[in-house]
Short mmCIF file of N, CA and C in Angstrom, two decimals:
data_model
loop_
_atom_site.label_atom_id
_atom_site.label_comp_id
_atom_site.label_asym_id
_atom_site.label_seq_id
_atom_site.Cartn_x
_atom_site.Cartn_y
_atom_site.Cartn_z
N LYS Q 19 -18.18 -0.62 25.68
CA LYS Q 19 -17.71 -0.48 24.04
C LYS Q 19 -18.67 0.17 23.54
N LEU Q 20 -17.92 1.27 22.74
CA LEU Q 20 -18.41 2.33 21.91
C LEU Q 20 -18.22 1.88 20.48
N SER Q 21 -19.37 1.99 19.72
CA SER Q 21 -19.32 1.81 18.14
C SER Q 21 -19.98 2.83 17.43
N PHE Q 22 -19.86 2.50 16.34
CA PHE Q 22 -20.62 3.58 15.13
C PHE Q 22 -21.78 2.91 14.76
N ASP Q 23 -22.70 3.69 15.02
CA ASP Q 23 -24.58 2.97 14.63
C ASP Q 23 -24.64 3.61 13.04
N SER Q 24 -24.09 2.65 12.09
CA SER Q 24 -24.47 3.33 10.80
C SER Q 24 -25.80 3.26 10.21
N ALA Q 25 -26.59 2.37 11.13
CA ALA Q 25 -27.93 2.10 10.87
C ALA Q 25 -28.72 3.45 10.85
N ARG Q 26 -28.33 4.49 11.59
CA ARG Q 26 -29.14 5.41 11.85
C ARG Q 26 -29.25 6.49 10.77
N TYR Q 27 -27.94 6.33 9.77
CA TYR Q 27 -28.01 6.93 8.36
C TYR Q 27 -28.76 6.63 7.22
N LYS Q 28 -29.43 5.36 7.86
CA LYS Q 28 -29.96 4.68 6.55
C LYS Q 28 -31.45 5.11 6.45
N VAL Q 29 -32.23 5.45 5.50
CA VAL Q 29 -33.33 5.79 5.35
C VAL Q 29 -34.27 4.48 5.19
N ILE Q 30 -34.86 3.66 6.14
CA ILE Q 30 -35.50 2.54 5.77
C ILE Q 30 -36.77 2.96 6.55
N PRO Q 31 -37.96 2.78 5.54
CA PRO Q 31 -39.59 2.75 5.75
C PRO Q 31 -39.92 1.74 6.93
N PRO Q 32 -40.92 2.14 8.00
CA PRO Q 32 -41.16 1.32 8.67
C PRO Q 32 -41.82 0.05 7.99
N LYS Q 33 -41.81 -1.02 8.58
CA LYS Q 33 -42.79 -2.32 7.97
C LYS Q 33 -43.96 -2.39 8.70
N SER Q 34 -44.42 -1.52 9.72
CA SER Q 34 -45.81 -1.54 10.49
C SER Q 34 -46.25 -0.08 10.35
N ASN Q 35 -47.11 0.00 11.07
CA ASN Q 35 -48.16 1.16 11.25
C ASN Q 35 -47.79 1.58 12.77
N ASP Q 36 -46.75 1.01 13.46
CA ASP Q 36 -46.45 1.23 14.90
C ASP Q 36 -45.94 2.76 14.69
N MET Q 37 -46.32 3.60 15.79
CA MET Q 37 -45.78 5.03 15.78
C MET Q 37 -44.70 5.02 16.26
N LYS Q 38 -43.80 4.18 16.85
CA LYS Q 38 -42.83 4.40 17.48
C LYS Q 38 -41.80 3.88 16.31
N GLU Q 39 -42.18 2.95 15.42
CA GLU Q 39 -41.44 2.68 14.15
C GLU Q 39 -41.23 3.94 13.36
N TRP Q 40 -42.40 4.63 13.20
CA TRP Q 40 -42.57 5.80 12.39
C TRP Q 40 -41.49 7.02 12.76
N LYS Q 41 -41.68 7.14 14.15
CA LYS Q 41 -40.56 8.24 14.75
C LYS Q 41 -39.26 8.01 14.49
N GLU Q 42 -38.98 6.50 14.66
CA GLU Q 42 -37.41 6.27 14.47
C GLU Q 42 -37.21 6.53 13.02
N ALA Q 43 -38.24 6.00 12.32
CA ALA Q 43 -37.61 6.21 10.83
C ALA Q 43 -37.50 7.85 10.41
N LEU Q 44 -38.40 8.56 10.72
CA LEU Q 44 -38.44 10.01 10.69
C LEU Q 44 -37.18 10.92 11.20
N LYS Q 45 -36.67 10.33 12.65
CA LYS Q 45 -35.68 10.40 13.20
C LYS Q 45 -34.38 10.13 12.54
N ARG Q 46 -34.04 8.93 11.74
CA ARG Q 46 -32.91 8.62 10.86
C ARG Q 46 -33.00 9.37 9.63
N ALA Q 47 -34.15 9.73 8.98
CA ALA Q 47 -34.34 10.44 7.72
C ALA Q 47 -33.72 11.55 8.13
N LYS Q 48 -34.19 12.49 8.99
CA LYS Q 48 -33.73 13.88 9.51
C LYS Q 48 -31.88 14.04 9.80
N ALA Q 49 -31.71 12.59 10.45
CA ALA Q 49 -30.00 12.52 10.56
C ALA Q 49 -29.48 12.48 9.32
N GLN Q 50 -30.05 11.69 8.29
CA GLN Q 50 -29.50 11.77 6.79
C GLN Q 50 -29.51 12.83 6.14
N LEU Q 51 -30.81 13.70 6.10
CA LEU Q 51 -30.64 14.84 5.64
C LEU Q 51 -29.57 15.99 6.12
N GLU Q 52 -29.30 16.05 7.57
CA GLU Q 52 -28.27 17.10 7.99
C GLU Q 52 -27.00 16.55 7.61
N HIS Q 53 -26.75 15.06 7.49
CA HIS Q 53 -25.55 14.56 6.96
C HIS Q 53 -25.32 14.70 5.50
N GLN Q 54 -26.31 14.85 4.91
CA GLN Q 54 -26.18 15.25 3.33
C GLN Q 54 -25.94 17.02 3.30
N SER Q 55 -26.66 17.58 3.98
CA SER Q 55 -26.48 19.13 4.15
C SER Q 55 -25.07 19.18 4.23
N ALA Q 56 -24.58 18.87 5.56
CA ALA Q 56 -23.16 19.27 5.95
C ALA Q 56 -22.17 18.80 4.59
N ARG Q 57 -22.33 17.57 4.17
CA ARG Q 57 -21.36 17.43 2.74
C ARG Q 57 -21.47 18.17 1.72
N ILE Q 58 -22.87 18.81 1.56
CA ILE Q 58 -22.85 19.79 0.43
C ILE Q 58 -22.38 21.02 1.03
N VAL Q 59 -22.18 21.53 2.03
CA VAL Q 59 -21.83 22.89 2.72
C VAL Q 59 -20.30 22.46 2.45
N ASN Q 60 -19.85 21.55 2.96
CA ASN Q 60 -18.18 21.08 2.78
C ASN Q 60 -17.49 20.88 1.26
N LEU Q 61 -18.63 20.31 0.30
CA LEU Q 61 -18.07 20.52 -0.93
C LEU Q 61 -18.05 21.84 -1.41
N GLU Q 62 -18.99 22.92 -1.11
CA GLU Q 62 -19.10 24.01 -1.67
C GLU Q 62 -18.11 24.86 -1.26
N LEU Q 63 -17.68 24.70 0.26
CA LEU Q 63 -16.52 25.40 0.77
C LEU Q 63 -15.17 25.07 0.12
N MET Q 64 -15.21 23.61 -0.31
CA MET Q 64 -13.68 23.33 -0.70
C MET Q 64 -13.89 23.65 -2.40
N LYS Q 65 -14.88 23.94 -2.87
CA LYS Q 65 -15.09 24.39 -4.33
C LYS Q 65 -14.54 25.80 -4.24
N ARG Q 66 -14.95 26.63 -3.44
CA ARG Q 66 -14.58 28.16 -3.33
C ARG Q 66 -13.26 28.32 -2.69
N TYR Q 67 -12.56 27.41 -1.71
CA TYR Q 67 -11.56 27.69 -1.04
C TYR Q 67 -10.63 26.75 -1.03
N GLY Q 68 -10.94 25.60 -1.84
CA GLY Q 68 -9.91 24.57 -1.26
C GLY Q 68 -8.54 24.64 -2.42
N SER Q 69 -8.88 25.01 -3.32
CA SER Q 69 -7.72 25.03 -4.46
C SER Q 69 -6.70 26.35 -3.83
N ASN Q 70 -7.07 27.19 -3.23
CA ASN Q 70 -6.13 28.35 -2.72
C ASN Q 70 -5.38 27.65 -1.35
N ALA Q 71 -6.26 27.08 -0.76
CA ALA Q 71 -5.90 26.39 0.56
C ALA Q 71 -4.71 25.38 0.17
N TRP Q 72 -4.82 24.69 -0.72
CA TRP Q 72 -3.70 23.72 -1.22
C TRP Q 72 -2.97 24.07 -1.83
N LYS Q 73 -2.81 25.71 -2.55
CA LYS Q 73 -1.67 26.08 -3.01
C LYS Q 73 -0.72 26.64 -1.90
N GLY Q 74 -1.72 27.31 -1.12
CA GLY Q 74 -1.08 27.95 0.05
C GLY Q 74 -0.23 27.01 0.93
N TYR Q 75 -0.81 25.56 1.00
CA TYR Q 75 -0.01 24.40 1.97
C TYR Q 75 1.13 23.91 0.87
N ALA Q 76 0.96 24.16 -0.39
CA ALA Q 76 2.24 23.47 -1.16
C ALA Q 76 3.15 24.62 -0.99
N ASP Q 77 2.69 25.82 -1.28
CA ASP Q 77 4.14 26.94 -0.71
C ASP Q 77 4.65 26.33 0.68
N TYR Q 78 3.88 26.68 1.38
CA TYR Q 78 4.29 26.48 2.91
C TYR Q 78 5.47 25.08 2.67
N LEU Q 79 4.87 23.86 2.20
CA LEU Q 79 5.80 23.07 1.98
C LEU Q 79 6.94 23.01 1.24
N ASP Q 80 7.09 23.73 0.22
CA ASP Q 80 8.27 24.35 -0.50
C ASP Q 80 9.17 24.97 0.20
N GLN Q 81 8.42 26.21 1.30
CA GLN Q 81 9.52 26.80 1.97
C GLN Q 81 10.19 25.97 3.10
N PHE Q 82 9.36 25.20 3.73
CA PHE Q 82 9.81 24.02 4.55
C PHE Q 82 11.10 23.31 4.11
N GLN Q 83 11.05 22.62 2.74
CA GLN Q 83 11.70 21.77 2.07
C GLN Q 83 12.98 22.87 1.82
N LYS Q 84 12.97 24.00 1.73
CA LYS Q 84 14.14 24.51 1.49
C LYS Q 84 14.89 24.92 2.60
N ILE Q 85 14.24 25.22 3.89
CA ILE Q 85 14.78 25.21 5.16
C ILE Q 85 15.41 24.29 5.87
N ILE Q 86 14.69 23.02 5.54
CA ILE Q 86 15.43 21.89 5.85
C ILE Q 86 16.53 21.30 5.00
N SER Q 87 16.61 21.54 3.70
CA SER Q 87 17.61 21.55 2.76
C SER Q 87 18.94 22.19 3.26
N LYS Q 88 18.54 23.34 3.51
CA LYS Q 88 19.49 24.54 3.95
C LYS Q 88 20.44 23.96 5.29
N ASN Q 89 19.44 23.50 6.20
CA ASN Q 89 19.64 23.02 7.52
C ASN Q 89 20.52 21.74 7.43
N LEU Q 90 20.18 20.68 6.44
CA LEU Q 90 20.99 19.48 6.26
C LEU Q 90 22.34 19.76 5.54
N SER Q 91 22.23 20.81 4.63
CA SER Q 91 23.62 21.09 3.83
C SER Q 91 24.61 21.93 4.90
N GLU Q 92 24.00 22.62 5.88
CA GLU Q 92 24.98 23.25 6.69
C GLU Q 92 25.68 22.31 7.64
N ALA Q 93 24.65 21.14 8.36
CA ALA Q 93 25.00 19.90 8.76
C ALA Q 93 26.25 19.61 8.42
N LYS Q 94 25.95 18.96 7.16
CA LYS Q 94 26.82 18.20 6.79
C LYS Q 94 28.08 18.97 6.28
N THR Q 95 28.14 20.10 6.14
CA THR Q 95 29.28 20.96 6.06
C THR Q 95 29.61 20.92 7.27
N GLU Q 96 29.17 21.14 8.60
CA GLU Q 96 30.07 21.12 9.96
C GLU Q 96 30.76 19.64 9.95
N ILE Q 97 29.70 18.66 9.90
CA ILE Q 97 30.31 17.37 9.97
C ILE Q 97 31.69 17.12 9.03
N ARG Q 98 31.69 17.50 8.07
CA ARG Q 98 32.90 17.41 7.08
C ARG Q 98 34.15 18.30 7.68
N GLU Q 99 33.67 19.22 8.03
CA GLU Q 99 34.90 20.28 8.54
C GLU Q 99 35.79 19.78 10.21
N MET Q 100 34.63 19.14 10.86
CA MET Q 100 35.11 18.31 12.06
C MET Q 100 35.79 17.49 11.88
N ASN Q 101 35.28 16.52 10.67
CA ASN Q 101 36.14 15.23 10.32
C ASN Q 101 37.49 15.62 9.82
N ARG Q 102 37.64 16.88 8.99
CA ARG Q 102 38.84 17.30 8.36
C ARG Q 102 39.62 17.58 9.60
N LYS Q 103 39.24 18.51 10.40
CA LYS Q 103 40.15 18.82 11.89
C LYS Q 103 40.43 17.69 12.64
N ARG Q 104 39.76 16.72 12.83
CA ARG Q 104 39.91 15.58 13.63
C ARG Q 104 41.00 14.70 12.77
N LYS Q 105 40.87 14.71 11.72
CA LYS Q 105 42.16 13.71 10.85
C LYS Q 105 43.41 14.59 10.87
N ALA Q 106 43.19 15.62 10.73
CA ALA Q 106 44.63 16.57 10.83
C ALA Q 106 45.26 16.45 12.08
N SER Q 107 44.26 16.38 13.30
CA SER Q 107 44.80 16.31 14.43
C SER Q 107 45.57 14.95 14.57
N GLN Q 108 44.93 13.95 14.21
CA GLN Q 108 45.39 12.51 14.36
C GLN Q 108 46.62 12.32 13.59
N LEU Q 109 46.76 13.05 12.45
CA LEU Q 109 47.95 12.97 11.74
C LEU Q 109 48.98 13.78 12.11
N ALA Q 110 48.96 14.79 12.72
CA ALA Q 110 49.71 15.48 13.86
C ALA Q 110 50.53 14.75 15.09
N ILE Q 111 49.57 14.02 15.76
CA ILE Q 111 49.66 13.58 16.81
C ILE Q 111 50.29 11.81 16.56
N GLY Q 112 50.39 11.67 14.80
CA GLY Q 112 50.49 9.95 15.10
C GLY Q 112 52.16 9.93 15.40
N PRO Q 113 53.05 10.69 14.96
CA PRO Q 113 54.33 10.64 14.94
C PRO Q 113 54.90 10.33 16.53
N SER Q 114 54.14 11.45 17.30
CA SER Q 114 54.36 11.31 18.60
C SER Q 114 53.89 9.86 19.48
N ILE Q 115 52.85 9.69 18.81
CA ILE Q 115 52.24 8.24 19.41
C ILE Q 115 52.93 6.94 18.90
N THR Q 116 53.51 7.05 17.74
CA THR Q 116 54.42 5.87 17.21
C THR Q 116 55.73 6.08 18.04
N SER Q 117 56.45 7.31 18.43
CA SER Q 117 57.63 7.04 19.25
C SER Q 117 57.28 6.62 20.43
N ALA Q 118 56.24 7.17 21.18
CA ALA Q 118 55.86 6.76 22.35
C ALA Q 118 55.75 5.20 22.41
N GLU Q 119 55.29 4.68 21.53
CA GLU Q 119 54.72 3.01 21.40
C GLU Q 119 56.24 2.33 21.19
N GLU Q 120 57.01 2.99 20.53
CA GLU Q 120 58.29 2.42 20.43
C GLU Q 120 59.14 2.42 21.64
N LYS Q 121 59.04 3.37 22.35
CA LYS Q 121 59.85 3.37 23.62
C LYS Q 121 59.21 2.45 24.57
N PHE Q 122 57.89 2.54 24.78
CA PHE Q 122 57.14 1.18 25.28
C PHE Q 122 57.78 0.11 25.18
N VAL Q 123 57.52 -0.51 23.80
CA VAL Q 123 58.29 -1.71 23.64
C VAL Q 123 59.78 -1.49 23.98
N LYS Q 124 60.52 -0.87 23.47
CA LYS Q 124 61.74 -0.61 24.12
C LYS Q 124 62.12 -0.96 25.54
N TYR Q 125 61.27 -0.39 26.51
CA TYR Q 125 61.57 -0.36 27.97
C TYR Q 125 60.79 -1.84 28.22
N ALA Q 126 59.66 -2.07 27.50
CA ALA Q 126 59.21 -3.47 28.07
C ALA Q 126 60.03 -4.62 27.96
N TYR Q 127 61.03 -4.28 27.05
CA TYR Q 127 61.92 -5.50 26.45
C TYR Q 127 63.21 -5.57 27.35
N LYS Q 128 63.46 -4.05 27.63
CA LYS Q 128 64.68 -3.94 29.00
C LYS Q 128 64.16 -4.29 30.20
N ASN Q 129 62.96 -4.04 30.64
CA ASN Q 129 62.25 -4.71 32.01
C ASN Q 129 62.06 -6.20 31.90
N ASN Q 130 61.82 -6.72 30.91
CA ASN Q 130 62.01 -8.55 30.64
C ASN Q 130 63.38 -8.75 30.93
N GLU Q 131 64.39 -8.29 30.30
CA GLU Q 131 65.69 -8.62 30.47
C GLU Q 131 66.36 -8.42 32.00
N LEU Q 132 65.87 -7.22 32.26
CA LEU Q 132 66.30 -7.05 33.62
C LEU Q 132 65.72 -8.24 34.68
N HIS Q 133 64.60 -8.50 34.61
CA HIS Q 133 63.72 -9.50 35.24
C HIS Q 133 64.45 -10.88 35.22
N ILE Q 134 64.90 -11.39 34.13
CA ILE Q 134 65.37 -12.28 33.78
C ILE Q 134 66.76 -12.35 34.38
N VAL Q 135 67.35 -11.32 34.42
CA VAL Q 135 68.99 -11.23 34.95
C VAL Q 135 68.80 -11.23 36.61
N CYS Q 136 67.59 -10.58 37.16
CA CYS Q 136 67.26 -10.53 38.73
C CYS Q 136 66.85 -11.96 39.09
N LEU Q 137 65.97 -12.62 38.20
CA LEU Q 137 65.74 -14.61 38.49
C LEU Q 137 66.89 -14.80 38.64
N GLU Q 138 67.98 -14.86 37.73
CA GLU Q 138 69.20 -15.80 37.77
C GLU Q 138 70.02 -15.36 39.02
N LEU Q 139 70.13 -13.62 39.41
CA LEU Q 139 71.14 -13.54 40.45
C LEU Q 139 70.22 -14.19 41.68
N GLU Q 140 69.02 -13.98 41.82
CA GLU Q 140 68.52 -14.76 42.77
C GLU Q 140 68.71 -16.12 43.06
N ARG Q 141 68.73 -16.74 41.80
CA ARG Q 141 69.09 -18.09 41.86
C ARG Q 141 70.68 -18.62 42.27
N GLN Q 142 71.45 -17.65 41.82
CA GLN Q 142 73.11 -17.70 42.27
C GLN Q 142 72.93 -17.19 43.84
N VAL Q 143 72.30 -16.37 44.34
CA VAL Q 143 72.31 -16.10 45.69
C VAL Q 143 71.71 -17.24 46.71
N LYS Q 144 70.54 -17.80 46.11
CA LYS Q 144 70.11 -18.91 46.95
C LYS Q 144 71.25 -20.15 46.84
N LYS Q 145 71.87 -20.31 45.61
CA LYS Q 145 73.01 -21.26 45.78
C LYS Q 145 74.08 -21.18 46.43
N LEU Q 146 74.61 -19.66 46.51
CA LEU Q 146 75.66 -19.15 47.74
C LEU Q 146 75.45 -19.58 49.00
N ARG Q 147 74.31 -19.10 49.12
CA ARG Q 147 73.59 -19.24 50.62
C ARG Q 147 73.77 -20.68 51.22
N ALA Q 148 73.39 -21.67 50.16
CA ALA Q 148 73.52 -23.09 50.42
C ALA Q 148 74.93 -23.49 50.64
N LEU Q 149 75.44 -23.20 49.95
CA LEU Q 149 76.93 -23.68 50.17
C LEU Q 149 77.48 -23.00 51.43
N ALA Q 150 77.22 -21.73 51.74
CA ALA Q 150 77.65 -21.09 52.76
C ALA Q 150 77.17 -21.78 54.02
N GLY Q 151 76.20 -22.34 53.91
CA GLY Q 151 75.53 -22.82 55.13
C GLY Q 151 76.06 -24.23 55.36
N LYS Q 152 76.65 -24.99 54.19
CA LYS Q 152 77.28 -26.39 54.21
C LYS Q 152 78.60 -26.20 55.04
N SER Q 153 79.27 -25.05 54.93
CA SER Q 153 80.86 -25.03 55.36
C SER Q 153 80.74 -24.47 56.73
#
């Protein structure tokens, strides 16, 4: 398990005159000094270049936002045009679909009537065969 040892950045004086404790304390003091030096350098760099970097980043974000907005607008326009064409196509084909649907219903009704007539004729044929078989 890896963990961050924050104790190494604390400057705590040794509690005894043991040389090993003094070396550890000196090691921690040097680490703290390096850490503070790095922070000072970073703050100086930020003071010198930070505002320009942020301005440049803000300009970049503005340009990026404009590009994204333009792309979004173009996509919305394409979608509207596609929907308009789809609607026009559906409206144009509507009467043809309605006519085909009416023909389907008409033929289905006719088919049903023919089926009923066929059943009646089959019943009559059976009856006639039965009568012919008795005579």
